[in-house]
CSV table of C-alpha atoms and ligand atoms in Angstrom, one decimal:
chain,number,residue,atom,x,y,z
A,470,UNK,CA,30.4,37.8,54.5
A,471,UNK,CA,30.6,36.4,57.8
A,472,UNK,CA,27.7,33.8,58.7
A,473,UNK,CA,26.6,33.5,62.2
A,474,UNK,CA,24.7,31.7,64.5
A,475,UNK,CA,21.0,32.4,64.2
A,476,UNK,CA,19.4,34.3,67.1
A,477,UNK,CA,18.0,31.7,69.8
A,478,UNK,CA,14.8,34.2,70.4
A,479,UNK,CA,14.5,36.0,66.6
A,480,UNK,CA,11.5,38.1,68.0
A,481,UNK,CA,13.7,40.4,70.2
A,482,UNK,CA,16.2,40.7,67.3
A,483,UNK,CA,16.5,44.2,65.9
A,484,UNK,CA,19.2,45.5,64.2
A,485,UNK,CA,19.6,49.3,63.4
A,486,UNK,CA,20.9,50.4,59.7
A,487,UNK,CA,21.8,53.3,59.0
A,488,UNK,CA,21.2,53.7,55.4
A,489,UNK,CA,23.7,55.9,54.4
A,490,UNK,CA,22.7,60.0,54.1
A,491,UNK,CA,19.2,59.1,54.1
A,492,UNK,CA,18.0,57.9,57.7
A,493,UNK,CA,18.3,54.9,60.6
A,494,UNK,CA,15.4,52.1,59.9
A,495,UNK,CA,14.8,49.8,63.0
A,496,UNK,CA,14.9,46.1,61.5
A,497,UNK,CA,13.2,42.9,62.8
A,498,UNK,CA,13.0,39.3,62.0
A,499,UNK,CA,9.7,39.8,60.6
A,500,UNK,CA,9.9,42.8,58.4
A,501,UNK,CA,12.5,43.4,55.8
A,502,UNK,CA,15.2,46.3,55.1
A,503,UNK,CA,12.8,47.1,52.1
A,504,UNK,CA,9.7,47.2,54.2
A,505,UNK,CA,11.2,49.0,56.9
A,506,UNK,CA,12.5,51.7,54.2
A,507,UNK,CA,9.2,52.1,52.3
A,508,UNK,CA,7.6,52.9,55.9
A,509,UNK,CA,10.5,55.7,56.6
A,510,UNK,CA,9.7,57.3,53.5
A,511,UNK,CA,13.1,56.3,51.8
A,512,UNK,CA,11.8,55.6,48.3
A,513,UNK,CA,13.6,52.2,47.4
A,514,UNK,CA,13.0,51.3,44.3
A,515,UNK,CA,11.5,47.5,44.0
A,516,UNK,CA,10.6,46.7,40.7
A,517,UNK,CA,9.7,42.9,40.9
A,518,UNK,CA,7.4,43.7,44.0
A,519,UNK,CA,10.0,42.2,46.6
A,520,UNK,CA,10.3,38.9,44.9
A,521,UNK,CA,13.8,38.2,44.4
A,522,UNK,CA,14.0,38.5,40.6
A,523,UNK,CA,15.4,41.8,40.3
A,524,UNK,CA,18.2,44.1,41.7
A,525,UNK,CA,16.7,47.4,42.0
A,526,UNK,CA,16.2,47.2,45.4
A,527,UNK,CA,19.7,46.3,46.2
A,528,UNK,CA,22.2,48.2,49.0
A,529,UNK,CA,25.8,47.4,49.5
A,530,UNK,CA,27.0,47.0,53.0
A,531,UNK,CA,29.2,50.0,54.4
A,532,UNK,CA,30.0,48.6,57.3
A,533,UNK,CA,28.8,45.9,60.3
A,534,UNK,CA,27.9,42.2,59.6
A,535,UNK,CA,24.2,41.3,58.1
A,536,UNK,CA,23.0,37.5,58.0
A,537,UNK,CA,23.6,35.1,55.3
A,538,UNK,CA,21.9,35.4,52.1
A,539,UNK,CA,18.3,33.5,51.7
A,540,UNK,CA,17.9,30.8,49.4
A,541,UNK,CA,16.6,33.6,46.5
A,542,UNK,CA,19.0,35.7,47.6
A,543,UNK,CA,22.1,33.4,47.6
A,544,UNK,CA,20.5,32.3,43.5
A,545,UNK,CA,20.2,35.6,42.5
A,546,UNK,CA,23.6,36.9,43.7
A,547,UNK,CA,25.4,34.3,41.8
A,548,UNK,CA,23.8,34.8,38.6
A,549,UNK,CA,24.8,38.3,38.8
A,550,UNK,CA,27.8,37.3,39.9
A,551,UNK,CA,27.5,39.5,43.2
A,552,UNK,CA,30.3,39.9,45.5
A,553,UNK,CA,29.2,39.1,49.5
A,554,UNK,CA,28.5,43.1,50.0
A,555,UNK,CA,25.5,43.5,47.6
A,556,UNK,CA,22.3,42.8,49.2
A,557,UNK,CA,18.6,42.9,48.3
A,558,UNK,CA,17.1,45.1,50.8
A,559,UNK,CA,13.7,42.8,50.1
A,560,UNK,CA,15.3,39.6,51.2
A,561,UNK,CA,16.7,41.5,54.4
A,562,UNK,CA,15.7,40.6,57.7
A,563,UNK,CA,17.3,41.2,61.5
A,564,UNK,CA,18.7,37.6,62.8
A,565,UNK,CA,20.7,39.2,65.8
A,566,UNK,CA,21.3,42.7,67.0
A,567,UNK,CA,23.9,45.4,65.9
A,568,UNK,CA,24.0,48.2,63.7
A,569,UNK,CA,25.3,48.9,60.1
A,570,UNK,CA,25.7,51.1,57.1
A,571,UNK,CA,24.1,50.7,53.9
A,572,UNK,CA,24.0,52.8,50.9
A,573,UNK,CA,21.3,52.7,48.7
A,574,UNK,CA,22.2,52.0,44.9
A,575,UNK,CA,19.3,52.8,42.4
A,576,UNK,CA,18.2,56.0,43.9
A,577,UNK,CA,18.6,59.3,42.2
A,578,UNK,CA,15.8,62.1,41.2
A,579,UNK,CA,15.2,60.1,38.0
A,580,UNK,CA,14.5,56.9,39.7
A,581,UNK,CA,12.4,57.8,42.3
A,582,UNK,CA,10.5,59.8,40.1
A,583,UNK,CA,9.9,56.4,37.9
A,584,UNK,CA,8.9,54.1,40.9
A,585,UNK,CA,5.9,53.8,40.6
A,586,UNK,CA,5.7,52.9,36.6
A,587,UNK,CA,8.8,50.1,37.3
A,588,UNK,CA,6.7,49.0,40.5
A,589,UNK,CA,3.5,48.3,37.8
A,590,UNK,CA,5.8,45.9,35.9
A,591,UNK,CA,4.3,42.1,36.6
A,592,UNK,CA,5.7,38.5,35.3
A,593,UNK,CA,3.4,36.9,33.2
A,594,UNK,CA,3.5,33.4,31.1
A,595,UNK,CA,2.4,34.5,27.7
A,596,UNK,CA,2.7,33.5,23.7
A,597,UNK,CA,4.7,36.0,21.8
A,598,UNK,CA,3.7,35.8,18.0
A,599,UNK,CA,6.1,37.9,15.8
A,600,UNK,CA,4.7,38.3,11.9
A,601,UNK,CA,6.4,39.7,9.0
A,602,UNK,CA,5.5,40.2,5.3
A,603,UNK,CA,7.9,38.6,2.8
A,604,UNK,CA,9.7,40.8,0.3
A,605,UNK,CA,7.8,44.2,1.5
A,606,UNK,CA,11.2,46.2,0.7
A,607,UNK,CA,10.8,44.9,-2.8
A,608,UNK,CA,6.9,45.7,-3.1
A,609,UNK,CA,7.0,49.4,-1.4
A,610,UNK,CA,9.7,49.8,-4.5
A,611,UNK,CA,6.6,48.9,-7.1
A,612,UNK,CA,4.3,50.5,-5.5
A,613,UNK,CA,2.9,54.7,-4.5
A,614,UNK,CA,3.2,55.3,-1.2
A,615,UNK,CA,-0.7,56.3,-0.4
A,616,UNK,CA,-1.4,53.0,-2.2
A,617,UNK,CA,1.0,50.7,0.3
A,618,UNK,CA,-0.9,52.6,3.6
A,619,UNK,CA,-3.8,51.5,1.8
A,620,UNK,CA,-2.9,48.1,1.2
A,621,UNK,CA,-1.1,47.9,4.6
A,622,UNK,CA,-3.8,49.2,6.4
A,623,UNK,CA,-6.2,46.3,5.2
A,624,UNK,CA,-3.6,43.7,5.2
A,625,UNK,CA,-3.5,45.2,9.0
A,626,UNK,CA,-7.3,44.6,10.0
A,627,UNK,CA,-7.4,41.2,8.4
A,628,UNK,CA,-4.3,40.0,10.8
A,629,UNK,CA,-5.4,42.4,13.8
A,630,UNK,CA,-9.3,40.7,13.8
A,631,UNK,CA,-7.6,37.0,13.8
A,632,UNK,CA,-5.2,37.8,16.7
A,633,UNK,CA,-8.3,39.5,18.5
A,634,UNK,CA,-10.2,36.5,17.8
A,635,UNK,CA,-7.8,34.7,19.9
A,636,UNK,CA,-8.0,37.5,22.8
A,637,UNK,CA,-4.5,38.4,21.5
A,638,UNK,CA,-3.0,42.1,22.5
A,639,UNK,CA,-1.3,43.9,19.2
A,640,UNK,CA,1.8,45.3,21.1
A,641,UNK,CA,3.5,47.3,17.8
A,642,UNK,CA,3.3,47.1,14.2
A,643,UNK,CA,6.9,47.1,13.0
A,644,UNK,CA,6.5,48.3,9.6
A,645,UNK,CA,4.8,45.6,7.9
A,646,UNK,CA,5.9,43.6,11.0
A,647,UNK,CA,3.2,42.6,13.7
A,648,UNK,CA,3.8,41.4,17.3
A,649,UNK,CA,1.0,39.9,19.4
A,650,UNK,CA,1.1,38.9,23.3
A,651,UNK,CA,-1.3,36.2,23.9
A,652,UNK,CA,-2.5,34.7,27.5
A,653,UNK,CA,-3.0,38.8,29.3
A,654,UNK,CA,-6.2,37.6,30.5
A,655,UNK,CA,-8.9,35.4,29.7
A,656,UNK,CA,-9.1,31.5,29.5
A,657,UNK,CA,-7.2,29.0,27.7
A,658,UNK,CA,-3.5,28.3,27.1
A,659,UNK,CA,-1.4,31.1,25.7
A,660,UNK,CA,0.7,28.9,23.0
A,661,UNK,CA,-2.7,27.3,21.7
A,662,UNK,CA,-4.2,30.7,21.2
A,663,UNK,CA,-1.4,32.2,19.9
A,664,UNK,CA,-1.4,28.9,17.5
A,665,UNK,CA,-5.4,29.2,16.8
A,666,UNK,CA,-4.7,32.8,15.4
A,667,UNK,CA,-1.9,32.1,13.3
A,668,UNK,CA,-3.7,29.7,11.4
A,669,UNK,CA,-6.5,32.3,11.0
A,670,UNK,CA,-3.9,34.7,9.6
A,671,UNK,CA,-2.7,32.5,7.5
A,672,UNK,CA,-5.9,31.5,6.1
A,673,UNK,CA,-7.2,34.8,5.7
A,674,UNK,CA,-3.9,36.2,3.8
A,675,UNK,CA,-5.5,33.5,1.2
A,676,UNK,CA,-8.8,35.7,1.0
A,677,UNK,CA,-6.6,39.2,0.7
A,678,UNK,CA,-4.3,37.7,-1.9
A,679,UNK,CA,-7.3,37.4,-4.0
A,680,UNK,CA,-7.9,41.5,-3.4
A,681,UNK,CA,-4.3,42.1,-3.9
A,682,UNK,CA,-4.2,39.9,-6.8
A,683,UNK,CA,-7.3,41.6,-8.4
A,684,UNK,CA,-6.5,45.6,-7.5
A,685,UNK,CA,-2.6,45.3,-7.7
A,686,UNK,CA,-1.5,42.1,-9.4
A,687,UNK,CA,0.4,41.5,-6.0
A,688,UNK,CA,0.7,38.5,-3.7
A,689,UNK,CA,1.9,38.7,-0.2
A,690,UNK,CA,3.3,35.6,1.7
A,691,UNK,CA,4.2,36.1,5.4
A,692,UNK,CA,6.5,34.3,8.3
A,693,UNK,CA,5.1,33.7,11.6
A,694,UNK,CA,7.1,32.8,14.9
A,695,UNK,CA,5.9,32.1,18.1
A,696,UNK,CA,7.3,31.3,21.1
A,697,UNK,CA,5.8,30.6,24.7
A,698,UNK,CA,7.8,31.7,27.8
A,699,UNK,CA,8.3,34.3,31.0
A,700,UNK,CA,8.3,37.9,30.4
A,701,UNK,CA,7.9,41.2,32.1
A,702,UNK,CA,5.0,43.5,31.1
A,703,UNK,CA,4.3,47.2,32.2
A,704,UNK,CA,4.0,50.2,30.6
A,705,UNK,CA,7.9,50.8,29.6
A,706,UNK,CA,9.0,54.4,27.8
A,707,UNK,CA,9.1,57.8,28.6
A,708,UNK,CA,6.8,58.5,31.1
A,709,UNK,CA,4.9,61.3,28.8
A,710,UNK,CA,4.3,58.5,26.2
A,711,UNK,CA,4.9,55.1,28.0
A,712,UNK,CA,3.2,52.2,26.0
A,713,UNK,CA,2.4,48.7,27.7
A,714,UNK,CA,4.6,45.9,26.1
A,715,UNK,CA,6.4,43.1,27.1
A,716,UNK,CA,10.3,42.1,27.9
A,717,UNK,CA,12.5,39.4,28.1
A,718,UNK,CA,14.2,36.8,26.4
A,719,UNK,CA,10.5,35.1,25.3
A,720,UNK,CA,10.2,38.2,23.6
A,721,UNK,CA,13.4,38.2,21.5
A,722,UNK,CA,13.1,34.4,20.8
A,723,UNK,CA,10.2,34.6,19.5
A,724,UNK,CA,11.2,37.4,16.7
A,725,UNK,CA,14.6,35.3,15.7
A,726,UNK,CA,11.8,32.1,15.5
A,727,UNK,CA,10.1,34.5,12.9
A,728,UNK,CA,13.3,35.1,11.2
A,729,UNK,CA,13.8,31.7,10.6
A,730,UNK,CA,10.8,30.6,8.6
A,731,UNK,CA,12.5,32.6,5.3
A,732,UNK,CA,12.7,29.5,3.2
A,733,UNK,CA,11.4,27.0,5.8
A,734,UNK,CA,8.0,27.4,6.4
A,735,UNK,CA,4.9,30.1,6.6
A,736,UNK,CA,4.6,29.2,10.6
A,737,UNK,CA,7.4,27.9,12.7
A,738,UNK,CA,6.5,27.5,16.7
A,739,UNK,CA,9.0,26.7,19.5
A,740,UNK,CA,9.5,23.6,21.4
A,741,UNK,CA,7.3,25.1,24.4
A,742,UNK,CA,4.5,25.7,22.0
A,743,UNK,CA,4.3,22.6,20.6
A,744,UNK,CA,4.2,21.3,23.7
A,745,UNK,CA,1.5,23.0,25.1
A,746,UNK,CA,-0.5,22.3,22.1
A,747,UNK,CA,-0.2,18.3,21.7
A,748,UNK,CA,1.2,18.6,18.4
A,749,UNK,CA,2.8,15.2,17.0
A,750,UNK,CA,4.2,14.2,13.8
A,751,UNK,CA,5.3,17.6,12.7
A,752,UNK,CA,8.6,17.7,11.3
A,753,UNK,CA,11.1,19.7,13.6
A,754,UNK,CA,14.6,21.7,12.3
A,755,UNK,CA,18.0,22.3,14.5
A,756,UNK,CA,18.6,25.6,13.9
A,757,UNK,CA,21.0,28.1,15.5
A,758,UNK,CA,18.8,31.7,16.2
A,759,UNK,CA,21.0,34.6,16.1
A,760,UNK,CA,22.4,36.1,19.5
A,761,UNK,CA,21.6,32.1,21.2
A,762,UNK,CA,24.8,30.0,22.5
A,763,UNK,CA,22.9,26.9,21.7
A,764,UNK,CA,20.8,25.8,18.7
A,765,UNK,CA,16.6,25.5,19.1
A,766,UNK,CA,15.0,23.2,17.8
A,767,UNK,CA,11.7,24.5,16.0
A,768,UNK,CA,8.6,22.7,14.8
A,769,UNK,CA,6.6,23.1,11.8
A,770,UNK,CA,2.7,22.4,12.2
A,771,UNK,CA,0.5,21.1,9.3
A,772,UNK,CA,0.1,23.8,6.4
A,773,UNK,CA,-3.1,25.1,6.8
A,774,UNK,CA,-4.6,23.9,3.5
A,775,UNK,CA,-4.2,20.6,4.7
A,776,UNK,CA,-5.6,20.8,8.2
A,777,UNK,CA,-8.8,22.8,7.6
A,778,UNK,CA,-10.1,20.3,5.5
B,1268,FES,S1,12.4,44.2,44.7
B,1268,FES,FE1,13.2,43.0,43.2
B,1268,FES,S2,14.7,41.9,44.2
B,1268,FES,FE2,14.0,43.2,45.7
């Protein structure tokens, strides 16, 4: 990529691109390639609403010279390891005249036709609580199947009403899994609500063991995770039956967090969590999370028992 001397008077600068078998866009220094696209009616798909942190909306240069990356640019390019001839069309703008060829990159009949639910996708800070009961494989082996939807089912709205409690959003019910997104809307941090409900489900499994205990001569004990970070949320799937949930590494973090408990503890919370909550004193564990490089380091709060008093 050749880098060149900005423009001495950017308002005259305009630079034609041809965007290859689609159309010529006029482009200025105050409008990008992506803006000047949209307006044209070439339907470039931008699914992090122009902000740098995707690469839908990305060309790669046919031919003619385009100015040096932007800062977000240039940051994005090398963590995808981007040779000098991809470029976001959102980060575009004219610095001197000339023309050149792009060709679009994410544009067929499919993607087009799923703009506008990628476009809806936003990046939220949020809790991610993953739940899981312990030994279910085991149990559903004991037990009739009508009777475990039963017991499920109530086991279900005891854990559902303490993540609502919190204004926590069930995402899916894995089996006898749960996973909760926490900090959607409403006050109050995301990681303390998350943390507020856990301890309400872990208090209230006390109340159904007694059911269980009484109707089936069963006792369930559970493994929470939670882990506070940056995801993606939108409604994700097929477009006929496209469910909101939430992506990214948070996400997958927060289920190996739950994985970990077996043997360790009943609740085990990431670094950022404890963090946002103030927690102090609680013992902490090194551990290495499947599909992570390095190891986490994971904190254990106070068993419930103790801290309710
Ligand atoms: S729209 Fe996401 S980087 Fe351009």
């Amino acid at each position: 990529m050749h880098v060149h001397k900005r423009c001495r008077n950017p308002v005259m600068s305009a630079q034609n691109v041809h965007i290859e078998n689609e159309g010529f866009v006029s482009l200025r220094h105050d409008t990008t390639l992506l803006d000047e696209c949209l307006r044209a009616g070439i339907p470039m798909v931008h699914a992090c609403g122009a902000k740098a942190r995707c690469s839908t909306c990305r060309v790669v240069l046919l031919h003619g010279e385009l100015p040096p990356r932007n800062e977000l640019e240039q940051k994005l390019a090398e963590k995808l390891n981007w040779s000098d001839d991809i470029r976001l069309s959102c980060q575009l703008r004219a610095e001197h005249a000339g023309r050149v060829t792009v060709r679009r990159v994410v544009k067929d009949q499919l993607d087009r036709e799923l703009l506008h639910q990628s476009n809806s996708a936003r990046e939220r800070n949020v809790a991610i609580l993953f739940s899981d009961i312990r030994s279910f494989t085991s149990f559903s082996e004991r037990h009739l199947p009508h009777d475990i939807v039963h017991i499920l089912n109530r086991y279900f709205v005891e854990m559902g009403d303490a993540i609502h409690q919190s204004r926590g959003r069930i995402d899916k019910y894995m089996g006898d899994g749960i996973m909760a997104i926490f900090g959607l809307d409403g006050d109050g941090h995301p990681a303390k609500l998350a943390y507020d409900a856990a301890r309400d489900m872990l208090s209230r499994l006390q109340g159904f063991n007694k059911y269980l205990e009484a109707t089936y001569r069963e006792h369930f004990e559970i493994g929470i995770g939670i882990h506070y970070g940056s995801v993606v949320v939108g409604d994700i799937g097929h477009p006929k039956s496209a469910s909101f949930t939430a992506i990214g590494d948070a996400v997958n973090i927060a289920a190996r967090i739950e994985s970990a408990t077996k043997g360790v503890a009943p609740l085990l919370v990431s670094e950022s969590v404890r963090d946002a909550i103030g927690g102090t004193g609680w013992p902490s564990i090194e551990m290495h999370l499947k599909g992570k490089s390095k190891p986490m380091v994971l904190h254990i709060p106070p068993p419930v028992d103790a801290s309710s008093g």
